[in-house]
Amino acid sequence: MSDPGVLGLFPPGSSLDQDGTLMVGGCRLDAVAAEFGTPVMVVDETALRARAREYLAAFRDLWPRSDVAFASKAFPCTAIQQLMSEEGLHLDVAGGGEIVTALSAGADPARMLLHGNAKTDEELALAVSNGVGLVVVDNFDDIDRLERIVEPGRRQGCLVRVVPGVQASTHAAVATGHAGSKFGLLPADARIAIERIRRSRVLRCDGVHTHVGSQLLDAAQLAAAVEPVAELGSFDVYDFGGGLGVRYTYVDQPPSVRDYAAMMVEKARGLVPADARIIVEPGRSMTAAAACTVYRVTTVKRGERIHVAVDGGMGDNLEVSLYGQRFEATLVDRVGGGAPVTVVGRHCESGDELIDLVPLADPVVGDLLAVPVTGAYCYTMSNQYNGARRIPVVFAAEGQTRLVVRRDTWADLLARDVPASGQSG
């Protein structure tokens, strides 16, 4: 069924121009497509900055000694990391690549937290040499490696990641807090890790960390991780991770940031020392709703069902085929309404189906189609399947656009090839 509220899924402040054309960040999406081509990801910079400020205010109003660390893996491009740093957020970096992009963005390494269940010597050395503030210890091997890498006379701050034993109501691939998860240590092992770090001459145990999962629409499940972590003792830092879900579809009803903060802080009071520092690590709920992706319709095939094919797909949005995530869509110049169709991508996979049974108003070849809520993990998992060129990212604000990530060139597809030695010209 059509939903006249489709505009509500686009970044806050999105509107229709006088002729009914969809506008994001004060910019007509047809004009953005004309300038930058399609597919193109459009990020409302004003909405993104507002979200960062909303998170900081929500937690600091309730727990003054709290910090918000953007989970870079949700959108790990330098422009996003730079924006988050400008807004006063710390950065959660998962691996060496996100350290490199964060440093390139000018972020303060002392305000970074390094994650990962399989950190290499190279990544840990990169973190230590650049002064990354906190390394989240996921296993005993992390401790062994750090004790080899950190030079005598220095102290590397660490958090111990704890499995809270919370079964999250989300896709199995993004549930992380249950017993048997590949992430973190069970409480008994976490106690041993804490004591090892406390005895170390080069490491410092600043606190503990936990994470329940991603795209959780029930804040109570996130708050359930507080007690198991608090039971491990008194620390300076308690990092409760991220995981707050977002509204991808008309039926999704995630808690507000304010309600999420209230539930987390209420649970922490009495369990966590009043002078402790609380950290949360939003990723998806920080960036998802601030962006949309614009495609051009290339084919309309009418048969047993109507297939509307676009010039992108699983190369720029793996969330559908990987996690079964539902998205909505609309035509840019005919917003809302229409009969249900199946929107498919350009890739040679039957699984490259972006949205099934989404209402579109009489789509034809050449139409522009916009998919909202693509600001989390779509950029992260973009790829060159079938030789697709990864798509550009454009910031829009107050009617102005700026390119922050360019589209791949054909040369980019060949850039990593190494010619065979002795090959004749």
mmCIF file with all atom_site columns, C-alpha atoms in Angstrom, residues 51-142:
data_model
loop_
_atom_site.group_PDB
_atom_site.id
_atom_site.type_symbol
_atom_site.label_atom_id
_atom_site.label_alt_id
_atom_site.label_comp_id
_atom_site.label_asym_id
_atom_site.label_entity_id
_atom_site.label_seq_id
_atom_site.pdbx_PDB_ins_code
_atom_site.Cartn_x
_atom_site.Cartn_y
_atom_site.Cartn_z
_atom_site.occupancy
_atom_site.B_iso_or_equiv
_atom_site.pdbx_formal_charge
_atom_site.auth_seq_id
_atom_site.auth_comp_id
_atom_site.auth_asym_id
_atom_site.auth_atom_id
_atom_site.pdbx_PDB_model_num
ATOM 1  C CA . ARG A 1 51  ? 21.960 14.222  15.113 1.00 0.00 ? 51  ARG A CA 1
ATOM 2  C CA . ALA A 1 52  ? 25.462 14.354  16.587 1.00 0.00 ? 52  ALA A CA 1
ATOM 3  C CA . ARG A 1 53  ? 24.462 17.277  18.803 1.00 0.00 ? 53  ARG A CA 1
ATOM 4  C CA . GLU A 1 54  ? 21.257 15.519  19.809 1.00 0.00 ? 54  GLU A CA 1
ATOM 5  C CA . TYR A 1 55  ? 23.222 12.478  20.998 1.00 0.00 ? 55  TYR A CA 1
ATOM 6  C CA . LEU A 1 56  ? 25.710 14.511  23.001 1.00 0.00 ? 56  LEU A CA 1
ATOM 7  C CA . ALA A 1 57  ? 23.020 16.603  24.664 1.00 0.00 ? 57  ALA A CA 1
ATOM 8  C CA . ALA A 1 58  ? 20.806 13.613  25.470 1.00 0.00 ? 58  ALA A CA 1
ATOM 9  C CA . PHE A 1 59  ? 23.531 11.792  27.389 1.00 0.00 ? 59  PHE A CA 1
ATOM 10 C CA . ARG A 1 60  ? 25.347 14.730  28.956 1.00 0.00 ? 60  ARG A CA 1
ATOM 11 C CA . ASP A 1 61  ? 22.120 16.241  30.267 1.00 0.00 ? 61  ASP A CA 1
ATOM 12 C CA . LEU A 1 62  ? 21.559 13.024  32.216 1.00 0.00 ? 62  LEU A CA 1
ATOM 13 C CA . TRP A 1 63  ? 25.141 11.920  32.915 1.00 0.00 ? 63  TRP A CA 1
ATOM 14 C CA . PRO A 1 64  ? 27.535 14.895  32.589 1.00 0.00 ? 64  PRO A CA 1
ATOM 15 C CA . ARG A 1 65  ? 30.631 12.710  32.420 1.00 0.00 ? 65  ARG A CA 1
ATOM 16 C CA . SER A 1 66  ? 29.627 10.897  29.256 1.00 0.00 ? 66  SER A CA 1
ATOM 17 C CA . ASP A 1 67  ? 31.003 10.736  25.737 1.00 0.00 ? 67  ASP A CA 1
ATOM 18 C CA . VAL A 1 68  ? 29.611 9.693   22.386 1.00 0.00 ? 68  VAL A CA 1
ATOM 19 C CA . ALA A 1 69  ? 31.921 7.812   20.024 1.00 0.00 ? 69  ALA A CA 1
ATOM 20 C CA . PHE A 1 70  ? 30.767 7.517   16.425 1.00 0.00 ? 70  PHE A CA 1
ATOM 21 C CA . ALA A 1 71  ? 31.049 3.918   15.211 1.00 0.00 ? 71  ALA A CA 1
ATOM 22 C CA . SER A 1 72  ? 33.011 4.654   12.043 1.00 0.00 ? 72  SER A CA 1
ATOM 23 C CA . LYS A 1 73  ? 32.188 1.307   10.466 1.00 0.00 ? 73  LYS A CA 1
ATOM 24 C CA . ALA A 1 74  ? 28.689 2.610   9.753  1.00 0.00 ? 74  ALA A CA 1
ATOM 25 C CA . PHE A 1 75  ? 30.062 5.194   7.308  1.00 0.00 ? 75  PHE A CA 1
ATOM 26 C CA . PRO A 1 76  ? 33.883 5.181   7.266  1.00 0.00 ? 76  PRO A CA 1
ATOM 27 C CA . CYS A 1 77  ? 34.719 8.004   4.903  1.00 0.00 ? 77  CYS A CA 1
ATOM 28 C CA . THR A 1 78  ? 36.955 10.874  5.929  1.00 0.00 ? 78  THR A CA 1
ATOM 29 C CA . ALA A 1 79  ? 34.279 13.546  5.444  1.00 0.00 ? 79  ALA A CA 1
ATOM 30 C CA . ILE A 1 80  ? 31.942 11.785  7.893  1.00 0.00 ? 80  ILE A CA 1
ATOM 31 C CA . GLN A 1 81  ? 34.696 11.180  10.444 1.00 0.00 ? 81  GLN A CA 1
ATOM 32 C CA . GLN A 1 82  ? 35.801 14.803  10.144 1.00 0.00 ? 82  GLN A CA 1
ATOM 33 C CA . LEU A 1 83  ? 32.238 16.036  10.695 1.00 0.00 ? 83  LEU A CA 1
ATOM 34 C CA . MET A 1 84  ? 31.829 13.856  13.784 1.00 0.00 ? 84  MET A CA 1
ATOM 35 C CA . SER A 1 85  ? 35.105 15.104  15.206 1.00 0.00 ? 85  SER A CA 1
ATOM 36 C CA . GLU A 1 86  ? 34.084 18.708  14.550 1.00 0.00 ? 86  GLU A CA 1
ATOM 37 C CA . GLU A 1 87  ? 30.900 18.082  16.515 1.00 0.00 ? 87  GLU A CA 1
ATOM 38 C CA . GLY A 1 88  ? 32.862 16.871  19.539 1.00 0.00 ? 88  GLY A CA 1
ATOM 39 C CA . LEU A 1 89  ? 32.391 13.127  19.136 1.00 0.00 ? 89  LEU A CA 1
ATOM 40 C CA . HIS A 1 90  ? 35.026 10.493  19.720 1.00 0.00 ? 90  HIS A CA 1
ATOM 41 C CA . LEU A 1 91  ? 35.604 7.864   17.017 1.00 0.00 ? 91  LEU A CA 1
ATOM 42 C CA . ASP A 1 92  ? 35.200 4.104   17.324 1.00 0.00 ? 92  ASP A CA 1
ATOM 43 C CA . VAL A 1 93  ? 37.555 2.607   14.720 1.00 0.00 ? 93  VAL A CA 1
ATOM 44 C CA . ALA A 1 94  ? 37.436 -1.055  13.728 1.00 0.00 ? 94  ALA A CA 1
ATOM 45 C CA . GLY A 1 95  ? 40.794 -1.948  12.240 1.00 0.00 ? 95  GLY A CA 1
ATOM 46 C CA . GLY A 1 96  ? 43.768 -0.248  10.674 1.00 0.00 ? 96  GLY A CA 1
ATOM 47 C CA . GLY A 1 97  ? 41.881 1.160   7.701  1.00 0.00 ? 97  GLY A CA 1
ATOM 48 C CA . GLU A 1 98  ? 39.523 3.163   9.876  1.00 0.00 ? 98  GLU A CA 1
ATOM 49 C CA . ILE A 1 99  ? 42.483 4.469   11.883 1.00 0.00 ? 99  ILE A CA 1
ATOM 50 C CA . VAL A 1 100 ? 44.059 5.679   8.648  1.00 0.00 ? 100 VAL A CA 1
ATOM 51 C CA . THR A 1 101 ? 40.896 7.409   7.413  1.00 0.00 ? 101 THR A CA 1
ATOM 52 C CA . ALA A 1 102 ? 40.279 8.965   10.839 1.00 0.00 ? 102 ALA A CA 1
ATOM 53 C CA . LEU A 1 103 ? 43.822 10.332  10.958 1.00 0.00 ? 103 LEU A CA 1
ATOM 54 C CA . SER A 1 104 ? 43.377 11.656  7.426  1.00 0.00 ? 104 SER A CA 1
ATOM 55 C CA . ALA A 1 105 ? 40.199 13.375  8.640  1.00 0.00 ? 105 ALA A CA 1
ATOM 56 C CA . GLY A 1 106 ? 42.241 15.196  11.274 1.00 0.00 ? 106 GLY A CA 1
ATOM 57 C CA . ALA A 1 107 ? 40.656 13.380  14.215 1.00 0.00 ? 107 ALA A CA 1
ATOM 58 C CA . ASP A 1 108 ? 42.518 13.382  17.527 1.00 0.00 ? 108 ASP A CA 1
ATOM 59 C CA . PRO A 1 109 ? 43.877 9.833   18.006 1.00 0.00 ? 109 PRO A CA 1
ATOM 60 C CA . ALA A 1 110 ? 43.595 10.228  21.769 1.00 0.00 ? 110 ALA A CA 1
ATOM 61 C CA . ARG A 1 111 ? 39.801 10.322  21.221 1.00 0.00 ? 111 ARG A CA 1
ATOM 62 C CA . MET A 1 112 ? 39.712 7.043   19.273 1.00 0.00 ? 112 MET A CA 1
ATOM 63 C CA . LEU A 1 113 ? 38.792 3.549   20.457 1.00 0.00 ? 113 LEU A CA 1
ATOM 64 C CA . LEU A 1 114 ? 40.137 0.587   18.493 1.00 0.00 ? 114 LEU A CA 1
ATOM 65 C CA . HIS A 1 115 ? 37.874 -2.438  18.134 1.00 0.00 ? 115 HIS A CA 1
ATOM 66 C CA . GLY A 1 116 ? 38.227 -5.837  16.532 1.00 0.00 ? 116 GLY A CA 1
ATOM 67 C CA . ASN A 1 117 ? 38.083 -9.515  17.448 1.00 0.00 ? 117 ASN A CA 1
ATOM 68 C CA . ALA A 1 118 ? 41.152 -10.386 15.325 1.00 0.00 ? 118 ALA A CA 1
ATOM 69 C CA . LYS A 1 119 ? 43.523 -7.441  15.566 1.00 0.00 ? 119 LYS A CA 1
ATOM 70 C CA . THR A 1 120 ? 46.873 -7.969  13.886 1.00 0.00 ? 120 THR A CA 1
ATOM 71 C CA . ASP A 1 121 ? 50.293 -6.893  15.106 1.00 0.00 ? 121 ASP A CA 1
ATOM 72 C CA . GLU A 1 122 ? 50.306 -4.301  12.321 1.00 0.00 ? 122 GLU A CA 1
ATOM 73 C CA . GLU A 1 123 ? 46.992 -2.774  13.418 1.00 0.00 ? 123 GLU A CA 1
ATOM 74 C CA . LEU A 1 124 ? 47.930 -2.661  17.076 1.00 0.00 ? 124 LEU A CA 1
ATOM 75 C CA . ALA A 1 125 ? 51.313 -1.138  16.249 1.00 0.00 ? 125 ALA A CA 1
ATOM 76 C CA . LEU A 1 126 ? 49.535 1.468   14.108 1.00 0.00 ? 126 LEU A CA 1
ATOM 77 C CA . ALA A 1 127 ? 47.230 2.301   17.001 1.00 0.00 ? 127 ALA A CA 1
ATOM 78 C CA . VAL A 1 128 ? 49.992 2.481   19.595 1.00 0.00 ? 128 VAL A CA 1
ATOM 79 C CA . SER A 1 129 ? 52.408 4.491   17.439 1.00 0.00 ? 129 SER A CA 1
ATOM 80 C CA . ASN A 1 130 ? 49.727 7.041   16.602 1.00 0.00 ? 130 ASN A CA 1
ATOM 81 C CA . GLY A 1 131 ? 48.507 7.425   20.174 1.00 0.00 ? 131 GLY A CA 1
ATOM 82 C CA . VAL A 1 132 ? 45.052 5.862   19.911 1.00 0.00 ? 132 VAL A CA 1
ATOM 83 C CA . GLY A 1 133 ? 43.515 6.496   23.322 1.00 0.00 ? 133 GLY A CA 1
ATOM 84 C CA . LEU A 1 134 ? 41.792 3.200   24.050 1.00 0.00 ? 134 LEU A CA 1
ATOM 85 C CA . VAL A 1 135 ? 42.253 -0.301  22.710 1.00 0.00 ? 135 VAL A CA 1
ATOM 86 C CA . VAL A 1 136 ? 39.257 -2.538  23.345 1.00 0.00 ? 136 VAL A CA 1
ATOM 87 C CA . VAL A 1 137 ? 40.761 -5.862  24.377 1.00 0.00 ? 137 VAL A CA 1
ATOM 88 C CA . ASP A 1 138 ? 38.672 -8.630  22.867 1.00 0.00 ? 138 ASP A CA 1
ATOM 89 C CA . ASN A 1 139 ? 40.788 -11.657 23.845 1.00 0.00 ? 139 ASN A CA 1
ATOM 90 C CA . PHE A 1 140 ? 43.937 -12.739 25.652 1.00 0.00 ? 140 PHE A CA 1
ATOM 91 C CA . ASP A 1 141 ? 45.948 -12.593 22.430 1.00 0.00 ? 141 ASP A CA 1
ATOM 92 C CA . ASP A 1 142 ? 45.323 -8.841  22.291 1.00 0.00 ? 142 ASP A CA 1
#
